[in-house]
Amino acid sequence: MDICVASGAKGGTGKTTFSFILGHILNYLYKDNIILINLSKIPYNIKTDLYISTDINEGGSLRVLDFPAFQMSDRYLLSLYLSCKNMVFVVDEDPYTAEIAEAFLRLLNNKNIAIIINMIIGKPSIKYLIKYRKISNIYLVPYDENIRIYRTEGLDPIRVRSPGVAKMIRAAVDIARRLNSS
């Protein structure tokens, strides 16, 4: 089974952070051969226990596909995106991201979708809550500076002690359980 993590055409929303956390949660819950597929081909430079590959043909019973930000004109990534049956869309509270998300999520008819609204400062905007709740289950993750700097230190995000990571872990557990029941 593949679980795709994407955000459309905007980078910096927290896709890779959530991909790592989801990979760890799946590994913990299912003790299975979890593979994190880095579709951007740019090395993560993070010390982790997860098996990471850049080869989309790499087999495994559970794969987490970490999409880079991409345009709909990128035929290869778009075809992979459209073949995903289980999608986690990571967004932030920004009008550009919301517009992109609507366009990308409209393409995914009748698929398991979860939306992570990441980097919320203060209270979440009701405008974005309403917009995304119409599409799918949403999970809210507060802005957390500790999450923003883990990559510069080469840390696995699951090892960062912060409220943002705790919320992402809760979302990953819920998503993994929902996928297991479907």
mmCIF file of C-alpha atoms in Angstrom:
data_model
loop_
_atom_site.group_PDB
_atom_site.id
_atom_site.type_symbol
_atom_site.label_atom_id
_atom_site.label_comp_id
_atom_site.label_asym_id
_atom_site.label_seq_id
_atom_site.Cartn_x
_atom_site.Cartn_y
_atom_site.Cartn_z
ATOM 1 C CA MET A 1 0.000 0.000 0.000
ATOM 2 C CA ASP A 2 1.234 3.484 -0.828
ATOM 3 C CA ILE A 3 0.542 6.594 1.201
ATOM 4 C CA CYS A 4 1.392 9.768 -0.669
ATOM 5 C CA VAL A 5 2.339 12.995 1.084
ATOM 6 C CA ALA A 6 2.058 16.115 -1.080
ATOM 7 C CA SER A 7 1.228 19.797 -1.026
ATOM 8 C CA GLY A 8 0.952 20.711 -4.655
ATOM 9 C CA ALA A 9 3.109 23.469 -6.045
ATOM 10 C CA LYS A 10 4.280 25.097 -2.808
ATOM 11 C CA GLY A 11 7.340 23.991 -0.884
ATOM 12 C CA GLY A 12 8.072 24.451 2.799
ATOM 13 C CA THR A 13 4.712 23.271 4.115
ATOM 14 C CA GLY A 14 6.099 20.344 6.121
ATOM 15 C CA LYS A 15 5.631 17.420 3.714
ATOM 16 C CA THR A 16 8.983 15.798 4.430
ATOM 17 C CA THR A 17 8.651 16.278 8.177
ATOM 18 C CA PHE A 18 5.272 14.566 8.130
ATOM 19 C CA SER A 19 6.566 11.826 5.799
ATOM 20 C CA PHE A 20 9.278 10.923 8.303
ATOM 21 C CA ILE A 21 6.847 10.938 11.219
ATOM 22 C CA LEU A 22 4.293 8.848 9.294
ATOM 23 C CA GLY A 23 7.032 6.375 8.323
ATOM 24 C CA HIS A 24 8.035 5.933 11.963
ATOM 25 C CA ILE A 25 4.413 5.509 13.095
ATOM 26 C CA LEU A 26 3.707 2.905 10.397
ATOM 27 C CA ASN A 27 6.911 1.089 11.347
ATOM 28 C CA TYR A 28 5.927 1.120 15.025
ATOM 29 C CA LEU A 29 2.313 0.051 14.462
ATOM 30 C CA TYR A 30 2.820 -2.602 11.807
ATOM 31 C CA LYS A 31 6.456 -3.707 12.268
ATOM 32 C CA ASP A 32 6.559 -4.075 8.523
ATOM 33 C CA ASN A 33 8.867 -3.224 5.660
ATOM 34 C CA ILE A 34 8.281 0.556 5.515
ATOM 35 C CA ILE A 35 10.022 2.421 2.703
ATOM 36 C CA LEU A 36 10.166 6.203 2.464
ATOM 37 C CA ILE A 37 10.423 7.133 -1.225
ATOM 38 C CA ASN A 38 12.108 10.508 -1.765
ATOM 39 C CA LEU A 39 10.643 11.667 -5.084
ATOM 40 C CA SER A 40 12.582 14.938 -5.074
ATOM 41 C CA LYS A 41 15.891 13.052 -5.411
ATOM 42 C CA ILE A 42 17.535 15.712 -3.204
ATOM 43 C CA PRO A 43 19.216 13.899 -0.289
ATOM 44 C CA TYR A 44 17.597 14.441 3.098
ATOM 45 C CA ASN A 45 20.881 14.379 5.065
ATOM 46 C CA ILE A 46 18.995 13.186 8.149
ATOM 47 C CA LYS A 47 20.156 10.378 10.407
ATOM 48 C CA THR A 48 17.222 7.975 10.656
ATOM 49 C CA ASP A 49 16.340 4.332 11.143
ATOM 50 C CA LEU A 50 13.868 4.454 8.250
ATOM 51 C CA TYR A 51 14.743 2.862 4.935
ATOM 52 C CA ILE A 52 14.888 5.666 2.351
ATOM 53 C CA SER A 53 14.992 5.187 -1.402
ATOM 54 C CA THR A 54 14.754 7.385 -4.477
ATOM 55 C CA ASP A 55 13.631 4.452 -6.654
ATOM 56 C CA ILE A 56 9.854 4.479 -7.195
ATOM 57 C CA ASN A 57 10.056 0.821 -8.258
ATOM 58 C CA GLU A 58 11.416 -0.192 -4.850
ATOM 59 C CA GLY A 59 8.982 -2.756 -3.498
ATOM 60 C CA GLY A 60 7.640 -2.887 0.009
ATOM 61 C CA SER A 61 4.396 -3.701 1.730
ATOM 62 C CA LEU A 62 4.034 -0.089 2.913
ATOM 63 C CA ARG A 63 5.541 2.856 1.078
ATOM 64 C CA VAL A 64 5.377 6.535 1.977
ATOM 65 C CA LEU A 65 5.856 8.633 -1.158
ATOM 66 C CA ASP A 66 7.252 12.059 -0.273
ATOM 67 C CA PHE A 67 6.352 14.334 -3.189
ATOM 68 C CA PRO A 68 8.268 17.523 -3.868
ATOM 69 C CA ALA A 69 6.374 20.688 -4.759
ATOM 70 C CA PHE A 70 5.448 20.255 -8.423
ATOM 71 C CA GLN A 71 3.378 21.853 -11.170
ATOM 72 C CA MET A 72 0.564 20.066 -12.974
ATOM 73 C CA SER A 73 2.661 20.287 -16.137
ATOM 74 C CA ASP A 74 5.139 17.756 -14.656
ATOM 75 C CA ARG A 75 3.628 14.665 -16.280
ATOM 76 C CA TYR A 76 5.695 12.109 -14.353
ATOM 77 C CA LEU A 77 4.862 13.424 -10.873
ATOM 78 C CA LEU A 78 1.261 14.144 -11.864
ATOM 79 C CA SER A 79 0.782 10.534 -13.026
ATOM 80 C CA LEU A 80 2.203 9.257 -9.712
ATOM 81 C CA TYR A 81 -0.022 11.686 -7.831
ATOM 82 C CA LEU A 82 -3.152 10.561 -9.685
ATOM 83 C CA SER A 83 -2.349 6.905 -8.995
ATOM 84 C CA CYS A 84 -2.288 7.495 -5.217
ATOM 85 C CA LYS A 85 -5.229 5.944 -3.410
ATOM 86 C CA ASN A 86 -4.227 7.286 0.024
ATOM 87 C CA MET A 87 -3.256 10.941 0.141
ATOM 88 C CA VAL A 88 -2.059 13.188 2.940
ATOM 89 C CA PHE A 89 -2.050 16.791 1.809
ATOM 90 C CA VAL A 90 0.068 19.153 3.931
ATOM 91 C CA VAL A 91 -0.885 22.826 3.745
ATOM 92 C CA ASP A 92 -0.385 26.033 5.642
ATOM 93 C CA GLU A 93 -2.624 29.033 6.174
ATOM 94 C CA ASP A 94 -1.879 30.947 3.044
ATOM 95 C CA PRO A 95 -4.201 31.905 0.172
ATOM 96 C CA TYR A 96 -1.778 30.607 -2.490
ATOM 97 C CA THR A 97 -1.559 27.194 -0.803
ATOM 98 C CA ALA A 98 -5.348 27.031 -0.416
ATOM 99 C CA GLU A 99 -5.863 27.768 -4.107
ATOM 100 C CA ILE A 100 -3.304 25.137 -5.141
ATOM 101 C CA ALA A 101 -4.735 22.611 -2.699
ATOM 102 C CA GLU A 102 -8.241 23.011 -4.095
ATOM 103 C CA ALA A 103 -6.997 22.446 -7.645
ATOM 104 C CA PHE A 104 -4.873 19.416 -6.726
ATOM 105 C CA LEU A 105 -7.435 17.848 -4.390
ATOM 106 C CA ARG A 106 -10.207 18.213 -6.981
ATOM 107 C CA LEU A 107 -8.302 15.645 -9.055
ATOM 108 C CA LEU A 108 -8.576 12.995 -6.322
ATOM 109 C CA ASN A 109 -12.141 11.704 -6.550
ATOM 110 C CA ASN A 110 -13.171 8.965 -4.109
ATOM 111 C CA LYS A 111 -9.773 8.529 -2.492
ATOM 112 C CA ASN A 112 -8.703 8.475 1.145
ATOM 113 C CA ILE A 113 -7.543 11.988 1.870
ATOM 114 C CA ALA A 114 -6.335 13.627 5.053
ATOM 115 C CA ILE A 115 -5.285 17.255 5.324
ATOM 116 C CA ILE A 116 -2.653 18.516 7.739
ATOM 117 C CA ILE A 117 -2.876 22.266 8.323
ATOM 118 C CA ASN A 118 0.661 22.942 9.475
ATOM 119 C CA MET A 119 2.422 25.922 11.047
ATOM 120 C CA ILE A 120 -0.657 27.517 12.582
ATOM 121 C CA ILE A 121 0.208 30.665 14.488
ATOM 122 C CA GLY A 122 -2.254 31.320 17.302
ATOM 123 C CA LYS A 123 -5.822 30.293 16.545
ATOM 124 C CA PRO A 124 -6.504 28.701 13.155
ATOM 125 C CA SER A 125 -8.301 30.823 10.593
ATOM 126 C CA ILE A 126 -11.954 29.836 10.290
ATOM 127 C CA LYS A 127 -11.771 30.514 6.542
ATOM 128 C CA TYR A 128 -9.218 27.713 6.019
ATOM 129 C CA LEU A 129 -10.935 25.340 8.452
ATOM 130 C CA ILE A 130 -14.197 25.600 6.521
ATOM 131 C CA LYS A 131 -12.476 25.296 3.136
ATOM 132 C CA TYR A 132 -10.496 22.169 4.026
ATOM 133 C CA ARG A 133 -13.142 20.491 6.175
ATOM 134 C CA LYS A 134 -15.403 20.340 3.096
ATOM 135 C CA ILE A 135 -12.782 18.142 1.442
ATOM 136 C CA SER A 136 -11.628 15.806 4.196
ATOM 137 C CA ASN A 137 -10.620 15.206 7.788
ATOM 138 C CA ILE A 138 -8.250 17.900 8.948
ATOM 139 C CA TYR A 139 -5.495 17.859 11.544
ATOM 140 C CA LEU A 140 -4.101 21.046 13.049
ATOM 141 C CA VAL A 141 -0.403 21.456 13.857
ATOM 142 C CA PRO A 142 0.843 24.618 15.602
ATOM 143 C CA TYR A 143 3.864 26.548 14.399
ATOM 144 C CA ASP A 144 6.951 25.329 16.191
ATOM 145 C CA GLU A 145 10.453 26.702 15.679
ATOM 146 C CA ASN A 146 11.988 23.383 16.814
ATOM 147 C CA ILE A 147 10.482 21.615 13.825
ATOM 148 C CA ARG A 148 11.828 24.268 11.467
ATOM 149 C CA ILE A 149 15.467 23.718 12.489
ATOM 150 C CA TYR A 150 15.724 19.921 12.773
ATOM 151 C CA ARG A 151 17.050 19.545 9.211
ATOM 152 C CA THR A 152 19.972 21.907 9.701
ATOM 153 C CA GLU A 153 21.064 19.719 12.599
ATOM 154 C CA GLY A 154 20.476 16.454 10.703
ATOM 155 C CA LEU A 155 17.974 15.221 13.297
ATOM 156 C CA ASP A 156 15.177 12.820 12.569
ATOM 157 C CA PRO A 157 11.993 14.882 13.197
ATOM 158 C CA ILE A 158 10.527 12.110 15.385
ATOM 159 C CA ARG A 159 13.321 12.847 17.883
ATOM 160 C CA VAL A 160 12.431 16.531 18.205
ATOM 161 C CA ARG A 161 10.543 17.168 21.443
ATOM 162 C CA SER A 162 7.916 19.745 20.626
ATOM 163 C CA PRO A 163 4.158 20.329 20.581
ATOM 164 C CA GLY A 164 4.178 20.383 16.774
ATOM 165 C CA VAL A 165 5.765 16.932 16.548
ATOM 166 C CA ALA A 166 3.319 15.591 19.146
ATOM 167 C CA LYS A 167 0.368 16.822 17.028
ATOM 168 C CA MET A 168 1.892 15.307 13.881
ATOM 169 C CA ILE A 169 2.339 11.979 15.693
ATOM 170 C CA ARG A 170 -1.314 12.012 16.769
ATOM 171 C CA ALA A 171 -2.393 12.773 13.203
ATOM 172 C CA ALA A 172 -0.153 10.002 11.801
ATOM 173 C CA VAL A 173 -1.557 7.438 14.262
ATOM 174 C CA ASP A 174 -5.130 8.393 13.371
ATOM 175 C CA ILE A 175 -4.399 8.301 9.631
ATOM 176 C CA ALA A 176 -2.676 4.902 9.906
ATOM 177 C CA ARG A 177 -5.613 3.463 11.851
ATOM 178 C CA ARG A 178 -8.169 4.843 9.390
ATOM 179 C CA LEU A 179 -6.259 3.358 6.451
ATOM 180 C CA ASN A 180 -6.009 0.010 8.219
ATOM 181 C CA SER A 181 -9.769 -0.084 8.763
ATOM 182 C CA SER A 182 -10.604 0.745 5.137
#
